[in-house]
Short mmCIF file of C-alpha atoms and ligand atoms in Angstrom, two decimals:
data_model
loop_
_atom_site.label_atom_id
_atom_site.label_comp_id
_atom_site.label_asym_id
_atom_site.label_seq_id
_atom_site.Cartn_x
_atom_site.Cartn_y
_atom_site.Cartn_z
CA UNK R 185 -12.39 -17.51 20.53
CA UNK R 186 -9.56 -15.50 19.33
CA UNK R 187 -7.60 -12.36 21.25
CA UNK R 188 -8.85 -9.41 19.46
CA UNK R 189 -6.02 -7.56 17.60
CA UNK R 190 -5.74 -3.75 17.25
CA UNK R 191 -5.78 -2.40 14.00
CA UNK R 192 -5.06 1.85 13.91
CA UNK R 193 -6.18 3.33 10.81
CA UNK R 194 -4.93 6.65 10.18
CA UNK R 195 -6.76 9.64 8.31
CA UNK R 196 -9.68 7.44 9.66
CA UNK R 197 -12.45 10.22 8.37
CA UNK R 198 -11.41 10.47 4.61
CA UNK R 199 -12.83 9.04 1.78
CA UNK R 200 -10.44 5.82 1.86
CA UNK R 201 -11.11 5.25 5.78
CA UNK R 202 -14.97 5.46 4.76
CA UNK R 203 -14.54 2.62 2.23
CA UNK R 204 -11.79 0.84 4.25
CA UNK R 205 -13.10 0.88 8.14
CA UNK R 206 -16.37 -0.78 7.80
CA UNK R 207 -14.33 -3.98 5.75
CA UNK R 208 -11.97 -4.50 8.27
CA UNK R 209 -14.88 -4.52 11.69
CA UNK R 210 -16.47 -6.96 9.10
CA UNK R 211 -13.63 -9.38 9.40
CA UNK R 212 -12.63 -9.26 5.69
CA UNK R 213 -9.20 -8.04 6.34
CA UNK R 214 -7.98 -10.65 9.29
CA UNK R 215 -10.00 -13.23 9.01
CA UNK R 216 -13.79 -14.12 9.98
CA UNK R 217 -13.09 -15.32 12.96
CA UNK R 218 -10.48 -12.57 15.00
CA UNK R 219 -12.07 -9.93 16.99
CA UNK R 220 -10.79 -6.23 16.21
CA UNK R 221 -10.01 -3.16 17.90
CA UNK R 222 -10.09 0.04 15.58
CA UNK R 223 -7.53 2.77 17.17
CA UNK R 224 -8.51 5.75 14.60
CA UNK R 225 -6.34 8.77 14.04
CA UNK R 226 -7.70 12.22 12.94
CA UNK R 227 -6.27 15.48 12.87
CA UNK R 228 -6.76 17.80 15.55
CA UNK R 229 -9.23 20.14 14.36
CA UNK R 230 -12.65 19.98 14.81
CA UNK R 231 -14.26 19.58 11.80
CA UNK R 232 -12.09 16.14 11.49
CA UNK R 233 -12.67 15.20 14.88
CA UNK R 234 -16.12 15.53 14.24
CA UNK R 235 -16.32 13.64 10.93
CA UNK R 236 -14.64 10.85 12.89
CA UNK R 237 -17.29 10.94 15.77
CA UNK R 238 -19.82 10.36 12.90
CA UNK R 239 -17.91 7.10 11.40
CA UNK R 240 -17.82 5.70 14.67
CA UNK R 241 -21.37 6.15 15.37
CA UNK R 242 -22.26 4.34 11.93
CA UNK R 243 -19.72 1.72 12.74
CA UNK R 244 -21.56 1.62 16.14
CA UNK R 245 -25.11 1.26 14.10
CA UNK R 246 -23.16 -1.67 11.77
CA UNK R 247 -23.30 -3.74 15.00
CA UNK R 248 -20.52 -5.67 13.74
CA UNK R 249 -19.36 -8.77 16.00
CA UNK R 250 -15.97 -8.87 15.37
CA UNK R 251 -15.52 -5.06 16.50
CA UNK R 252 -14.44 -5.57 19.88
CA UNK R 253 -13.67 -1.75 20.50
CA UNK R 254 -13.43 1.66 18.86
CA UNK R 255 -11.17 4.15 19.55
CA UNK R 256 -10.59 7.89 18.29
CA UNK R 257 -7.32 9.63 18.62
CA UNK R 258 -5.77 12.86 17.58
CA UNK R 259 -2.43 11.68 18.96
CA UNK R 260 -0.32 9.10 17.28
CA UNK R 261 1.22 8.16 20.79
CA UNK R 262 -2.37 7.02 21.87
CA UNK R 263 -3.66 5.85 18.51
CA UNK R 264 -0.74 3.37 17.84
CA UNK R 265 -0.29 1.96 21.75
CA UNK R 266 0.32 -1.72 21.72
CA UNK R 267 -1.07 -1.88 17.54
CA UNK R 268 -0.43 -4.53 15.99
CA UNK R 269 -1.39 -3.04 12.43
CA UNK R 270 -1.16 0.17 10.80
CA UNK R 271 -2.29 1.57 8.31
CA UNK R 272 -1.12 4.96 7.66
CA UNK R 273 -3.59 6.45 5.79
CA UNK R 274 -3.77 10.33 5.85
CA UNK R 275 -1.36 12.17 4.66
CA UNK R 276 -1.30 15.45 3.02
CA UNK R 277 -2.40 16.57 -0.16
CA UNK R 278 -0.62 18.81 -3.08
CA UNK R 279 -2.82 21.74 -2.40
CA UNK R 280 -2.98 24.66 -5.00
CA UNK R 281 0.29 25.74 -5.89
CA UNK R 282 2.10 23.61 -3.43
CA UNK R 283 5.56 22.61 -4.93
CA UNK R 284 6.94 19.03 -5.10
CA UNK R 285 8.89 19.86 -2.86
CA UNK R 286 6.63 21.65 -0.49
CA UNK R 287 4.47 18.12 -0.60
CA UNK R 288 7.55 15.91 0.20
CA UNK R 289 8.54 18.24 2.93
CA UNK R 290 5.11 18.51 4.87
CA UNK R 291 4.77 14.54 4.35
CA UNK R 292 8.07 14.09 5.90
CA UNK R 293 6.96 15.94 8.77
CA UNK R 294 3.97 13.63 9.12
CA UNK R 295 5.51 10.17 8.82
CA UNK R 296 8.76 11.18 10.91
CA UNK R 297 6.11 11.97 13.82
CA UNK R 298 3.89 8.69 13.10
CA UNK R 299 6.85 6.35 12.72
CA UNK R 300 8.52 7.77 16.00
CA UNK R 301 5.59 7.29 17.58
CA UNK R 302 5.27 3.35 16.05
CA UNK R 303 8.74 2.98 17.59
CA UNK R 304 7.86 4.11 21.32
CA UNK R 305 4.41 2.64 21.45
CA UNK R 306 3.44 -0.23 19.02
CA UNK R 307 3.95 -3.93 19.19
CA UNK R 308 7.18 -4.68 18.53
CA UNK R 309 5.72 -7.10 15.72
CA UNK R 310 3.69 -3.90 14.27
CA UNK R 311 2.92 -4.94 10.57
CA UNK R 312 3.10 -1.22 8.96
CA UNK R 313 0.85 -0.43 5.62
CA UNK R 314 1.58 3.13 4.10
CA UNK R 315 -1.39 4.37 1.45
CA UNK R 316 -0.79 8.29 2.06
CA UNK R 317 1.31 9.34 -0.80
CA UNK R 318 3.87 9.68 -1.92
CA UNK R 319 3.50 6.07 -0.33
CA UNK R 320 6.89 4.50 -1.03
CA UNK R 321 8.65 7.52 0.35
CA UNK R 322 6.40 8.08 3.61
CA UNK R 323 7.33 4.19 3.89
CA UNK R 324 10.93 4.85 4.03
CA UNK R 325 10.26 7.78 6.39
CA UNK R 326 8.26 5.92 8.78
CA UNK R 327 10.84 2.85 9.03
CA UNK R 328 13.73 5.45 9.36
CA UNK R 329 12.28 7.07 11.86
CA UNK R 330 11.37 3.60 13.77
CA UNK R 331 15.05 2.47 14.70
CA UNK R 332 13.72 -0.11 17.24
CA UNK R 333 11.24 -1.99 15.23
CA UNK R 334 11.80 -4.85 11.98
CA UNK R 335 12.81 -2.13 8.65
CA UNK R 336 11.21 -5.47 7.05
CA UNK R 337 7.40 -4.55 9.13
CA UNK R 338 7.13 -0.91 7.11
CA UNK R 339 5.72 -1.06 3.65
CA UNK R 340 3.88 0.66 1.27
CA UNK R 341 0.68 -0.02 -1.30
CA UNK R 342 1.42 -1.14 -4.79
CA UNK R 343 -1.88 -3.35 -4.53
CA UNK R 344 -3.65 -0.96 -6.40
CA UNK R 345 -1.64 -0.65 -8.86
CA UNK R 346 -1.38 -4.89 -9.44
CA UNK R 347 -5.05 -5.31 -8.86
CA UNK R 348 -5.51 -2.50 -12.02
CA UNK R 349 -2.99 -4.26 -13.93
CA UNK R 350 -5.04 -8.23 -13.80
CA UNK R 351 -7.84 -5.92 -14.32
CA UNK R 352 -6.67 -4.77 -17.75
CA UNK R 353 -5.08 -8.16 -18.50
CA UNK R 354 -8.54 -10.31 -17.93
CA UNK R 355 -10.05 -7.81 -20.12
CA UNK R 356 -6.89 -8.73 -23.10
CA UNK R 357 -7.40 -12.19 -22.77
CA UNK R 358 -10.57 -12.56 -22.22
CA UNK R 359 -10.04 -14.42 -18.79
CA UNK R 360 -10.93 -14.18 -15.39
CA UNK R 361 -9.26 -11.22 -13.06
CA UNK R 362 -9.01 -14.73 -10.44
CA UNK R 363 -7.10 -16.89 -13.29
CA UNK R 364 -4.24 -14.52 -13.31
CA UNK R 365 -0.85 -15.84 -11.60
CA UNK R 366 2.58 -14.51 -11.25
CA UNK R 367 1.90 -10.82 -12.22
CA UNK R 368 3.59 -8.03 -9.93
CA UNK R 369 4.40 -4.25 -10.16
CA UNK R 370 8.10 -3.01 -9.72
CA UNK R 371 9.01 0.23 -8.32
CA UNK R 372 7.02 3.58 -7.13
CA UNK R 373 2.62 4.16 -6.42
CA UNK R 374 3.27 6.75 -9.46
CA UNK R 375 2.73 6.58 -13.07
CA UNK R 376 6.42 5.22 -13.04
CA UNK R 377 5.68 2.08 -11.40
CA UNK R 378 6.40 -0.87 -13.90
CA UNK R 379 3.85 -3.52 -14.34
CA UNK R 380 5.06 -6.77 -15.32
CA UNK R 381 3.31 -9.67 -16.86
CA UNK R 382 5.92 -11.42 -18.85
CA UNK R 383 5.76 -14.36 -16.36
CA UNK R 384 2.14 -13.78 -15.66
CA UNK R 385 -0.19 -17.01 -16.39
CA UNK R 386 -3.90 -17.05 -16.61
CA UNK R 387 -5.68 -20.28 -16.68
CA UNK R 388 -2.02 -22.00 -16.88
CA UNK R 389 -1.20 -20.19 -20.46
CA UNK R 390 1.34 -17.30 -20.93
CA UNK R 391 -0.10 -14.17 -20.56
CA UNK R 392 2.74 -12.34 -22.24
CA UNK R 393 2.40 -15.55 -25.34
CA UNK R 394 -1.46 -14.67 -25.07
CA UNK R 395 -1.11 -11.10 -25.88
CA UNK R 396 2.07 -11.38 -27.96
CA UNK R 397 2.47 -7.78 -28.38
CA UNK R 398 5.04 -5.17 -26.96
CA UNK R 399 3.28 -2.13 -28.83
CA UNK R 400 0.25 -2.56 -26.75
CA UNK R 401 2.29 -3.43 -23.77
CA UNK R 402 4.44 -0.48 -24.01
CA UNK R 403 2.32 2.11 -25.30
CA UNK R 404 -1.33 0.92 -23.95
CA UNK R 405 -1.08 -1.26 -20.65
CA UNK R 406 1.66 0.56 -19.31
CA UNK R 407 0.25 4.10 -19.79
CA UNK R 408 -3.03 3.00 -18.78
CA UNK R 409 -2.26 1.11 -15.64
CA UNK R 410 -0.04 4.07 -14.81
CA UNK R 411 -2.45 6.97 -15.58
CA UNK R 412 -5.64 4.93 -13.93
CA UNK R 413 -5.61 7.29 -10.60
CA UNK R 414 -5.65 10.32 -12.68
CA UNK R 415 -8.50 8.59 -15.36
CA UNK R 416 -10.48 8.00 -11.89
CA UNK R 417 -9.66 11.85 -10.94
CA UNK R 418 -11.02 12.95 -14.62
CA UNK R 419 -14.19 10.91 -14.18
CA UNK R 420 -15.19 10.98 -10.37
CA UNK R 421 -14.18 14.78 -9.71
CA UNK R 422 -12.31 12.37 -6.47
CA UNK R 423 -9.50 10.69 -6.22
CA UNK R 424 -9.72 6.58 -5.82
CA UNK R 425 -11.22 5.57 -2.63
CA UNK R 426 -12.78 2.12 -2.77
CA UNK R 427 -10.62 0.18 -5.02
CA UNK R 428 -7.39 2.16 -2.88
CA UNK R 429 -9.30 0.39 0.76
CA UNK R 430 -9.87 -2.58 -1.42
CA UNK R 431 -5.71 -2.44 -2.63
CA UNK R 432 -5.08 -1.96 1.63
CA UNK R 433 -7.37 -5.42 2.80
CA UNK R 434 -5.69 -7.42 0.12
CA UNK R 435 -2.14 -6.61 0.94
CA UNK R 436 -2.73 -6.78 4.51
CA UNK R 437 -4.88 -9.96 4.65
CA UNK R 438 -1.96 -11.84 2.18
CA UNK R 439 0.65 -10.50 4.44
CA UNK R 440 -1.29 -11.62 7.47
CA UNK R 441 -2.99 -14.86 6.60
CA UNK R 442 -0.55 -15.62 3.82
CA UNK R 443 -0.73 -15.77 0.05
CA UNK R 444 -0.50 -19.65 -0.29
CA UNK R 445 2.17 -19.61 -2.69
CA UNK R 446 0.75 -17.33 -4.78
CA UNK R 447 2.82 -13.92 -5.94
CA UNK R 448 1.31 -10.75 -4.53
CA UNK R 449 2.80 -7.03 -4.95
CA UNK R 450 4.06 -5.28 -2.03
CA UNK R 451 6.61 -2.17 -1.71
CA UNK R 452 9.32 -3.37 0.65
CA UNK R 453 12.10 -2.36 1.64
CA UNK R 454 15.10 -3.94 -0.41
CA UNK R 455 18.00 -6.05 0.72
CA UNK R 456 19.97 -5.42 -2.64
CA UNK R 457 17.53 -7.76 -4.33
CA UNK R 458 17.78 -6.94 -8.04
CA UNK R 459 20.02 -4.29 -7.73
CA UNK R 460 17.63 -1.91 -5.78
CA UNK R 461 19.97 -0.44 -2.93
CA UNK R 462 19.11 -1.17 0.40
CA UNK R 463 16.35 0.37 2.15
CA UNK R 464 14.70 1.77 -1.01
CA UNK R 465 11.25 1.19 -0.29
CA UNK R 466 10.17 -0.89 -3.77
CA UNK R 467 7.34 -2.78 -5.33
CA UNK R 468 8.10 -6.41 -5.43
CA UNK R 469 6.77 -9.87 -6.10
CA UNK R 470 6.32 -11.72 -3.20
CA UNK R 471 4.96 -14.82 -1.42
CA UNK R 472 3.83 -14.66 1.88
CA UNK R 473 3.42 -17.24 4.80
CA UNK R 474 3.18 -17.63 8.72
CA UNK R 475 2.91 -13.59 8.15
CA UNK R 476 6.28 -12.94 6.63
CA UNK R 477 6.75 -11.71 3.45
CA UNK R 478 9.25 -12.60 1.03
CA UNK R 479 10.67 -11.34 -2.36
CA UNK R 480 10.81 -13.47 -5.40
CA UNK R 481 14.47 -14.03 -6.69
CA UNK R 482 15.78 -14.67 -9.87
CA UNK R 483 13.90 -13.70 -12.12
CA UNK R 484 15.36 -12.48 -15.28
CA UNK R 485 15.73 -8.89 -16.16
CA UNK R 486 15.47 -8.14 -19.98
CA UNK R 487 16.45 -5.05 -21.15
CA UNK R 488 12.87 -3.34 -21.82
CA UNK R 489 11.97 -4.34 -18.06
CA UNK R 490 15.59 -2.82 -17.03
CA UNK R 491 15.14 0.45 -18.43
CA UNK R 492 11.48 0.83 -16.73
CA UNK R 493 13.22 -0.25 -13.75
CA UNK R 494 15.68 2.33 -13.73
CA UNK R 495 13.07 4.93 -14.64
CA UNK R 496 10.80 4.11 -11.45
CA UNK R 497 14.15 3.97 -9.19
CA UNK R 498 15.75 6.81 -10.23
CA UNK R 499 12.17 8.59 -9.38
CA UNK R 500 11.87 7.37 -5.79
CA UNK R 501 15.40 7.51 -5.32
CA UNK R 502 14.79 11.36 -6.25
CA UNK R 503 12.11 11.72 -3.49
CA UNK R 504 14.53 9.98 -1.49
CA UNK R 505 17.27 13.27 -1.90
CA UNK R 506 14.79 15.37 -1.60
CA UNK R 507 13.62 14.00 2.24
CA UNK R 508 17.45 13.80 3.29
CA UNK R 509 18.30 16.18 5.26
CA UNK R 510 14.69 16.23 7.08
CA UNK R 511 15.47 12.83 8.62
P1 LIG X 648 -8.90 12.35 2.13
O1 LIG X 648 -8.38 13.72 2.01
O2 LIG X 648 -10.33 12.06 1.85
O3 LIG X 648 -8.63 11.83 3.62
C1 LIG X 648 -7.40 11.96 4.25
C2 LIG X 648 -7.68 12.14 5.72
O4 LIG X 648 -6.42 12.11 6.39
C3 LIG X 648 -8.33 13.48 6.08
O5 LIG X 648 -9.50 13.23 6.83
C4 LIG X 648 -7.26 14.20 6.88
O6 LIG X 648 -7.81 14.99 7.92
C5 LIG X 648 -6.46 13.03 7.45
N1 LIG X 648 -5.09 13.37 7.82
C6 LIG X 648 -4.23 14.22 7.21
N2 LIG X 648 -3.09 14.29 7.89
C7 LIG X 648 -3.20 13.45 8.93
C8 LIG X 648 -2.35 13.11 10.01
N3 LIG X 648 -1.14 13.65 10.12
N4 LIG X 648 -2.81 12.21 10.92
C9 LIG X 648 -4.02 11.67 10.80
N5 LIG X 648 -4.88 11.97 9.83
C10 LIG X 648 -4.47 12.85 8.90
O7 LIG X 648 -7.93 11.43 1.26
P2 LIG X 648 -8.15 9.94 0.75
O8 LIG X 648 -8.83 9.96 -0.55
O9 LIG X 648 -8.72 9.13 1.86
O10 LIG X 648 -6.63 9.51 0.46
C11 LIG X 648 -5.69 9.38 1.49
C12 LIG X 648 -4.29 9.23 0.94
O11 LIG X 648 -4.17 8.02 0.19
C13 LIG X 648 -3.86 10.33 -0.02
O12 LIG X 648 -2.52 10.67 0.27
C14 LIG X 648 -3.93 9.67 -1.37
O13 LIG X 648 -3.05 10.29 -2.30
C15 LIG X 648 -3.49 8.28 -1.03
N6 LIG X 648 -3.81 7.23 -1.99
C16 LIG X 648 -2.89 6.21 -2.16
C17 LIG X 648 -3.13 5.17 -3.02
C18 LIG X 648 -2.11 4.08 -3.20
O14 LIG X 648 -2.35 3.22 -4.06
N7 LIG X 648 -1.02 4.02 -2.47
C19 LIG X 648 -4.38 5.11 -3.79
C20 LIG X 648 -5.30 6.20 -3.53
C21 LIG X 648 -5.00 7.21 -2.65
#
């Protein structure tokens, strides 16, 4: 049987960790067959330390086979030794009358320590997930702040964000979510982000043909797929937890075990590809295989799709200035 492989799962007592933690010791995430080690991060204090000493004694009652070990941490030195995944989690939220800039700055702080950490203790292969928002930013953060390991192993979670978008695009056509091909998100995890299905197939057939209608694309799908967290928010009184784990086992399961041609969205850090400047941390279509990602080229621009482009860059490269001179 198989090495098991640690997996450290950060802001391991929040709602996402609840609906994420229990997936992965199942084997959903890496496969039925490879044996995992859970390396959990908390925050000092006790009440979280505590909350986390209560997952881990359900995940204890799961009996799960493939859960070769359980760790808690409230040091990321300890929690990422040797990991060969992360997934970064907790973050902090915009409390009451916290500024933008307030949020970006206390982020910064966490992701500089976490992706320092990364670079002294985790494999040097460390494949890097970040779901804490602002998610593309933290990203960048983390991977600056990780000089010694692959830019290319730090991303962030557009997942969601695609997976709502074939949601609302089975429901158009009348298809099934698992017909949909081709689709992918560019740009920011905000209401920016830009979801694209003008090369997206279902069942073989244009979805874009299918539809045939830039009104609702602009001023329904868009919005919608865009404002979902904050429908979720309205409805739930709580942010999105399960479909946000769900979002995290699907992009780290394609990354790991490979997408089989298939396009999946993932914010990576660019290369220049479509005129993103390097390092930008940006959703893209990919494939994946032999657990290496890689971004679809050449597809064509129009100008609609430019403009929302710009909009979404321009945005992160905003949260971008405003990190600067913390890193
Ligand atoms: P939550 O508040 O229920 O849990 C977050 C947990 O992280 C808390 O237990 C907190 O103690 C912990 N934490 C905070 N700072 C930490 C640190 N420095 N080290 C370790 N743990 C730390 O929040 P929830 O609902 O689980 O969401 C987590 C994050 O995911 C939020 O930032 C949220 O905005 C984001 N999110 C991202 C999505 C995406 O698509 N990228 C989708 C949904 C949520």
């Amino acid at each position: 049987s198989k090495a098991p492989v640690r997996v450290a799962v950060t802001g391991a007592a929040g709602q996402i960790g609840y609906a994420l933690l229990f997936r992965i010791a199942s084997g959903e995430m890496l496969g039925k067959d490879q044996p995992v080690i859970l390396q959990l991060l908390e925050i000092p204090d006790e009440k979280a330390q505590n909350a986390l000493k209560g997952v881990i004694m359900e995940l204890e009652d799961c009996a799960f086979p493939l859960l070769a070990g359980i760790e808690a941490h409230s040091d990321p030195l300890q929690a990422f030794k040797d990991t060969d995944y992360a997934l970064l989690v907790g973050a902090r939220p915009r409390g009451p009358g916290m500024e933008r800039a307030d949020l970006l700055a206390a982020n910064a702080q966490i992701f500089t320590a976490q992706g320092k950490a990364l670079n002294a203790v985790a494999s040097r292969n460390v494949k890097v997930l970040v779901v804490g928002n602002p998610a593309n930013t933290n990203a960048y953060i983390a991977m600056k702040s990780a000089p010694d390991l692959p830019a290319k192993n730090f991303t962030a979670m557009l997942r969601l964000d695609h997976n709502r978008a074939a949601s609302q695009l089975a429901a158009k056509t009348g298809t099934k979510v698992g017909d949909i091909r081709k689709l992918t998100v560019w740009g920011n995890h905000s209401p920016t982000m830009y979801a694209d299905y003008r090369f997206a197939t279902t069942n073989g057939k244009s979805i874009k043909d299918l539809v045939n209608d830039q009104v609702w694309n602009a001023d329904t799908f868009l919005p919608t797929v865009g404002k979902r967290g904050a429908a979720i928010i309205a409805a739930r009184g709580l942010s999105s937890a399960a479909s946000a784990a769900n979002a995290a086992i699907d992009h780290i399961r394609d990354w790991a075990l490979g997408s089989k041609g298939e396009w999946v969205t993932m914010g990576v850090p660019s290369n220049g590809e479509y005129g993103i400047p390097k390092d930008i941390v940006f959703g893209f279509p990919v494939t994946t295989e032999n657990g290496e990602y890689k971004i679809v080229e050449g597809l064509e621009i129009d100008a609609f799709s430019q403009e929302a482009i710009n909009k979404t860059l321009a945005e992160l490269q905003g949260e971008q200035d405003g990190v600067k001179h913390l890193l």
